[in-house]
Coordinates of C-alpha atoms in Angstrom, one line a residue:
X27 CA 0.0 0.0 0.0
X28 CA 2.8 2.4 0.8
X29 CA 4.5 1.9 -2.6
X30 CA 1.2 2.5 -4.4
X31 CA 0.5 5.8 -2.7
X32 CA 1.8 7.8 0.2
X33 CA 2.4 11.3 1.4
X34 CA 5.3 12.9 -0.4
X35 CA 8.6 12.5 1.4
X36 CA 7.3 9.8 3.8
X37 CA 9.6 6.8 4.5
X38 CA 8.1 3.5 5.6
X39 CA 8.4 1.6 8.9
X40 CA 6.8 -1.8 9.2
X41 CA 5.0 -2.9 12.5
X42 CA 6.2 -6.5 12.3
X43 CA 9.8 -6.0 11.1
X44 CA 10.7 -2.5 12.3
X45 CA 8.6 -1.5 15.3
X46 CA 8.7 -5.0 16.9
X47 CA 11.6 -7.2 18.0
X48 CA 12.0 -10.8 17.0
X49 CA 9.3 -13.2 18.4
X50 CA 10.2 -14.7 21.7
X51 CA 8.5 -17.8 23.2
X52 CA 7.9 -16.3 26.6
X53 CA 7.0 -12.8 25.5
X54 CA 4.1 -11.0 23.8
X55 CA 3.3 -11.0 20.1
X56 CA 5.1 -7.7 19.5
X57 CA 8.1 -7.5 21.7
X58 CA 10.0 -4.2 21.9
X59 CA 13.0 -3.9 19.7
X60 CA 16.3 -3.6 21.5
X61 CA 17.6 -0.1 22.1
X62 CA 20.4 -0.9 19.5
X63 CA 17.8 -2.0 16.9
X64 CA 15.7 1.1 17.5
X65 CA 18.8 3.4 17.2
X66 CA 19.7 1.6 13.9
X67 CA 16.1 2.0 12.6
X68 CA 16.0 5.7 13.4
X69 CA 19.3 6.2 11.7
X70 CA 18.1 4.4 8.6
X71 CA 14.9 6.4 8.5
X72 CA 17.0 9.6 8.5
X73 CA 16.0 10.8 12.0
X74 CA 18.4 13.1 13.8
X75 CA 18.4 14.5 17.3
X76 CA 16.6 17.7 16.2
X77 CA 14.3 16.1 13.6
X78 CA 10.6 16.7 14.0
X79 CA 8.9 13.4 13.1
X80 CA 5.2 13.1 12.1
X81 CA 3.9 9.5 12.0
X82 CA 0.8 8.4 10.2
X83 CA -1.0 5.2 9.2
X84 CA -4.3 4.0 7.8
X85 CA -5.3 2.3 11.1
X86 CA -6.7 5.1 13.2
X87 CA -3.3 6.1 14.4
X88 CA -2.7 2.8 16.3
X89 CA 0.5 1.9 14.5
X90 CA 1.7 5.5 14.2
X91 CA 1.2 5.8 18.0
X92 CA 3.6 2.8 18.5
X93 CA 6.3 4.7 16.6
X94 CA 5.5 7.8 18.6
X95 CA 6.0 5.9 21.8
X96 CA 9.2 4.1 20.7
X97 CA 10.7 7.5 19.8
X98 CA 9.8 8.9 23.1
X99 CA 11.0 5.8 24.8
X100 CA 14.4 6.4 23.2
X101 CA 14.4 10.0 24.4
X102 CA 13.2 11.7 21.2
X103 CA 10.3 14.0 22.1
X104 CA 10.0 15.8 18.8
X105 CA 7.4 13.4 17.4
X106 CA 3.7 13.8 16.6
X107 CA 0.9 11.7 15.0
X108 CA -1.0 13.1 12.1
X109 CA -4.6 13.5 13.2
X110 CA -6.9 11.6 11.0
X111 CA -4.0 9.8 9.3
X112 CA -4.0 8.7 5.7
X113 CA -7.8 8.7 5.4
X114 CA -8.0 12.3 6.4
X115 CA -5.1 13.3 4.0
X116 CA -6.9 11.6 1.1
X117 CA -10.2 13.2 2.0
X118 CA -8.7 16.6 2.0
X119 CA -7.3 15.9 -1.5
X120 CA -3.7 16.6 -0.4
X121 CA -0.9 15.5 -2.8
X122 CA 0.4 12.0 -2.8
X123 CA 3.2 10.1 -4.6
X124 CA 4.1 6.5 -5.4
X125 CA 7.2 4.4 -5.2
X126 CA 9.7 4.1 -2.3
X127 CA 11.6 6.9 -0.6
X128 CA 14.6 7.0 1.6
X129 CA 16.5 9.6 3.5
X130 CA 20.2 10.1 4.1
X131 CA 21.2 8.2 7.2
X132 CA 20.6 10.3 10.3
X133 CA 22.7 10.8 13.3
X134 CA 20.5 9.6 16.1
X135 CA 21.6 9.3 19.8
X136 CA 19.1 8.0 22.2
X137 CA 18.8 6.1 25.4
X138 CA 15.9 4.1 26.9
X139 CA 13.6 6.0 29.2
X140 CA 12.8 3.2 31.6
X141 CA 10.3 5.3 33.5
X142 CA 8.0 4.9 30.5
X143 CA 7.9 1.1 30.6
X144 CA 6.7 -1.7 32.9
X145 CA 7.8 -5.3 32.6
X146 CA 5.6 -8.1 33.8
X147 CA 7.5 -8.3 37.0
X148 CA 7.0 -4.6 37.7
X149 CA 3.2 -4.4 37.2
X150 CA 2.6 -4.5 40.9
X151 CA 4.1 -1.0 41.1
X152 CA 1.2 0.4 39.1
X153 CA -1.8 1.8 41.0
X154 CA -4.1 1.2 38.1
X155 CA -4.1 -1.1 35.0
X156 CA -5.8 0.2 31.8
X157 CA -6.8 -2.4 29.2
X158 CA -6.9 -0.8 25.7
X159 CA -8.7 -3.6 23.8
X160 CA -12.3 -3.6 22.7
X161 CA -14.8 -4.3 25.5
X162 CA -15.8 -7.8 24.3
X163 CA -12.2 -9.0 24.4
X164 CA -11.6 -7.3 27.8
X165 CA -14.7 -9.1 29.2
X166 CA -13.5 -12.4 27.7
X167 CA -16.6 -12.8 25.5
X168 CA -14.2 -14.0 22.8
X169 CA -10.5 -14.0 22.0
X170 CA -9.6 -14.1 18.2
X171 CA -5.8 -14.0 18.6
X172 CA -4.4 -15.1 22.0
X173 CA -4.8 -18.5 23.6
X174 CA -6.9 -17.3 26.6
X175 CA -9.8 -14.9 26.9
X176 CA -10.1 -12.3 29.6
X177 CA -8.1 -9.6 31.2
X178 CA -5.5 -9.0 34.0
X179 CA -7.3 -8.9 37.3
X180 CA -8.0 -5.4 38.5
X181 CA -7.7 -3.8 35.1
X182 CA -10.3 -1.3 33.9
X183 CA -11.2 -0.9 30.2
X184 CA -10.9 1.9 27.7
X185 CA -10.8 0.9 24.1
X186 CA -8.2 2.9 22.2
X187 CA -10.8 3.7 19.5
X188 CA -12.7 5.8 22.1
X189 CA -10.1 8.5 21.7
X190 CA -11.5 9.2 18.2
X191 CA -14.7 10.9 17.0
X192 CA -16.9 9.6 14.2
X193 CA -14.6 11.1 11.6
X194 CA -11.5 9.4 13.0
X195 CA -10.1 12.6 14.6
X196 CA -8.9 12.8 18.2
X197 CA -11.2 14.4 20.6
X198 CA -10.1 17.8 21.9
X199 CA -7.5 17.9 24.6
X200 CA -10.1 19.3 27.0
X201 CA -12.5 16.5 26.2
X202 CA -9.8 13.8 26.6
X203 CA -8.7 15.4 29.9
X204 CA -12.2 15.1 31.3
X205 CA -12.6 11.5 30.1
X206 CA -9.3 10.3 31.5
X207 CA -9.5 12.1 34.8
X208 CA -13.0 10.8 35.3
X209 CA -11.8 7.3 34.4
X210 CA -8.7 7.4 36.7
X211 CA -10.6 9.0 39.6
X212 CA -8.0 9.6 42.3
X213 CA -5.1 7.8 40.6
X214 CA -2.4 10.0 39.2
X215 CA -1.9 9.3 35.5
X216 CA 1.8 8.6 35.9
X217 CA 0.8 5.6 38.2
X218 CA -1.3 4.0 35.4
X219 CA 0.1 1.1 33.4
X220 CA -1.5 0.7 30.0
X221 CA -1.7 -2.6 28.0
X222 CA -3.6 -4.1 25.1
X223 CA -3.2 -7.4 23.2
X224 CA 0.5 -7.0 22.3
X225 CA 1.7 -3.5 23.2
X226 CA 0.6 -1.6 20.1
X227 CA -2.8 -0.1 20.5
X228 CA -2.0 0.7 24.2
X229 CA 0.3 3.4 22.8
X230 CA -2.7 5.1 21.3
X231 CA -4.2 5.5 24.8
X232 CA -0.8 6.8 26.1
X233 CA -0.7 9.3 23.2
X234 CA -4.3 10.4 24.1
X235 CA -3.3 10.8 27.7
X236 CA -0.4 13.0 26.7
X237 CA -2.5 15.0 24.3
X238 CA -4.9 15.6 27.2
X239 CA -2.1 17.4 29.0
X240 CA -1.7 14.7 31.6
X241 CA 1.5 13.1 32.7
X242 CA 2.0 9.9 30.7
X243 CA 1.8 6.5 32.4
X244 CA 3.7 3.4 31.5
X245 CA 3.4 0.9 28.8
X246 CA 3.2 -2.8 29.7
X247 CA 4.7 -3.9 26.4
X248 CA 4.1 -7.6 26.8
X249 CA 0.4 -7.0 27.4
X250 CA -2.2 -9.7 27.4
X251 CA -0.4 -11.9 24.9
X252 CA 2.5 -12.2 27.4
X253 CA 0.3 -12.4 30.6
X254 CA -1.8 -15.3 29.3
X255 CA 1.1 -17.5 28.4
X256 CA 1.6 -18.7 31.9
X257 CA -1.4 -20.7 33.1
X258 CA -0.5 -20.0 36.7
X259 CA -1.4 -16.3 36.3
X260 CA -4.9 -15.3 37.3
X261 CA -7.4 -14.3 34.6
X262 CA -10.5 -12.1 35.1
X263 CA -13.6 -12.1 33.0
X264 CA -16.5 -9.7 32.8
X265 CA -16.1 -6.1 33.9
X266 CA -14.3 -4.9 36.9

């Protein structure tokens, strides 16, 4: 799809091969790339320390938000997500091009910001767990991908798609601020750990929290696909 049509000047990053690490038996479906792999990726994409990055996709911003989070995780805060993504760009009749583009190698220097991440062994440090999957998967009504249905005990639910209006645009910062502060109640946002199925769409909720002007919580990157691998871990069904 990228080679057929894309925004002029855009280079391509693939979720499976670029924004995820190699599959691991005891981890989730989209493990984080190593810091070394991320640095090499950003160099290849032409990102330098002062580069303003704008990420977009055709998936409601869910994959673009993963790139947004990975850049912030590596200490690069000059990154944004295009509101409305590819669909909005096309609807506005903005120019597109075809083929494949590349940038001169960048000079990227980053370091992992560990305060943005929770491992499975650190989840107990979170005051609140936020599940970003659709409500039916959260409740355990069905599970189309992972081996077990349900959610991590104690987690509350907010589907990442609830950050968008009917036209696929983010709600205003004020509206999102109201929604998240109501959802979190007395819990400080930075004490929230966010997960989904595999650590991708959870980034969309983290982006929305940041857009709302709140301090960003942490990503549990392994997410449900890691949690449910061990049959000794408790599983909850229905709503908390």
